[in-house]
Amino acid sequence: MYDALIKFLRAGVRALGAVALVTAVGAFLSGPSRIAVLVRASCRRSIGAVRDVAVSAGLRLGAVGRFVHRFKRWIGAAIMVVAAIVLFTWTYPTTMVVVWTAVIVLAGFAIREFLDPGPTPTATDSRTTATP
């Protein structure tokens, strides 16, 4: 009887520990430390290189790319809100639920970065960089 009562408590404690670990790693990687900046920059460059290859192969982002660039922060916030809703509404979250949610969140952020072509140069930008 004791094991039946403690089974869900153990799973809950493990899931809470996994959430704490994922949150700590996320907070560290979003901070200003040298390692965090290096990791973010290398991920951004890698995804940008894959996007450049796809664009040179014929992928056109068009309106989707402009939309993602314009609302990039809101899309990131929506990804995090959906992940939080999944974790809070899951009946018995286990460690694997937390891990897979974190993996899906990372995939969502990678897709968001892939679809963001960056700022497009305007006509005024080309005039200011031209030499007389």
XYZ file of C-alpha atoms in Angstrom:
132
model
C 0.000 0.000 0.000
C 2.887 2.332 0.780
C 4.354 1.828 -2.710
C 1.013 2.590 -4.323
C 0.790 5.893 -2.444
C 4.392 6.912 -3.033
C 4.571 5.929 -6.727
C 3.064 9.185 -8.026
C 4.944 11.240 -5.438
C 8.265 9.852 -6.692
C 7.309 10.513 -10.320
C 6.221 14.031 -9.408
C 9.450 14.787 -7.573
C 11.493 13.503 -10.519
C 9.446 15.565 -12.956
C 9.850 18.646 -10.780
C 13.598 18.029 -10.652
C 13.688 17.749 -14.444
C 11.726 21.012 -14.787
C 14.152 22.690 -12.380
C 17.152 21.406 -14.326
C 15.730 22.464 -17.704
C 14.846 25.884 -16.266
C 18.334 26.322 -14.819
C 20.019 25.390 -18.105
C 17.643 27.675 -20.034
C 18.303 30.556 -17.656
C 22.057 30.037 -17.917
C 21.984 29.897 -21.725
C 19.841 33.010 -21.998
C 22.195 35.011 -19.792
C 25.161 37.234 -20.628
C 27.940 34.754 -19.800
C 30.646 34.109 -22.347
C 29.648 30.455 -22.798
C 25.966 31.328 -23.254
C 26.727 33.961 -25.878
C 29.028 31.523 -27.686
C 26.400 28.744 -27.660
C 23.650 31.073 -28.898
C 25.854 32.533 -31.631
C 27.013 29.129 -32.855
C 23.438 27.793 -32.949
C 22.280 30.902 -34.805
C 25.143 30.576 -37.313
C 24.504 26.854 -37.843
C 20.792 27.315 -38.451
C 21.539 30.314 -40.668
C 23.931 28.203 -42.733
C 21.255 25.540 -43.207
C 18.769 28.264 -44.195
C 21.258 29.740 -46.687
C 21.742 26.323 -48.283
C 17.971 25.859 -48.508
C 17.530 29.337 -50.021
C 20.281 28.691 -52.577
C 18.497 25.418 -53.453
C 15.325 27.341 -54.243
C 13.449 27.855 -50.951
C 11.654 31.196 -50.872
C 10.502 32.369 -47.460
C 8.661 35.441 -48.738
C 5.798 36.609 -46.548
C 6.396 33.854 -43.990
C 9.957 35.024 -43.424
C 8.865 38.640 -43.037
C 6.107 37.604 -40.606
C 8.475 35.491 -38.501
C 11.074 38.260 -38.429
C 8.494 40.847 -37.381
C 6.902 38.733 -34.630
C 9.926 36.672 -33.560
C 9.631 37.490 -29.852
C 5.889 36.814 -29.807
C 6.385 33.474 -31.526
C 8.995 32.540 -28.910
C 6.632 33.565 -26.130
C 3.853 31.474 -27.703
C 6.140 28.434 -27.855
C 6.968 28.820 -24.162
C 3.313 29.363 -23.168
C 2.216 26.234 -25.032
C 4.979 24.219 -23.339
C 3.959 25.547 -19.919
C 0.307 24.699 -20.588
C 1.286 21.170 -21.621
C 3.325 20.653 -18.461
C 0.729 22.160 -16.127
C -2.224 20.304 -17.593
C -0.554 16.896 -17.957
C -2.231 14.544 -15.493
C 0.892 12.750 -14.274
C 3.976 14.406 -15.764
C 7.029 12.194 -15.710
C 10.649 12.996 -16.392
C 10.243 11.864 -19.994
C 7.294 14.236 -20.487
C 9.500 17.110 -19.319
C 12.431 16.008 -21.481
C 10.303 15.588 -24.618
C 8.596 18.917 -23.993
C 12.011 20.569 -23.772
C 13.136 18.854 -26.990
C 9.985 20.009 -28.804
C 10.504 23.565 -27.495
C 14.082 23.534 -28.793
C 12.835 22.253 -32.158
C 10.257 25.045 -32.218
C 12.917 27.661 -31.561
C 15.144 26.117 -34.256
C 12.278 26.266 -36.772
C 11.589 29.869 -35.769
C 15.243 30.753 -36.327
C 15.264 28.894 -39.664
C 12.237 30.817 -40.916
C 13.663 34.215 -39.892
C 15.746 35.530 -42.783
C 16.816 38.556 -40.762
C 16.318 42.187 -41.670
C 15.987 42.764 -45.379
C 18.055 45.607 -46.803
C 15.959 48.536 -47.964
C 16.658 51.027 -50.724
C 17.887 53.604 -48.201
C 20.384 51.099 -46.782
C 21.915 50.476 -50.212
C 22.251 54.213 -50.854
C 24.037 54.854 -47.570
C 26.541 52.041 -48.116
C 27.364 53.022 -51.708
C 30.542 55.003 -52.220
C 30.522 58.068 -54.507
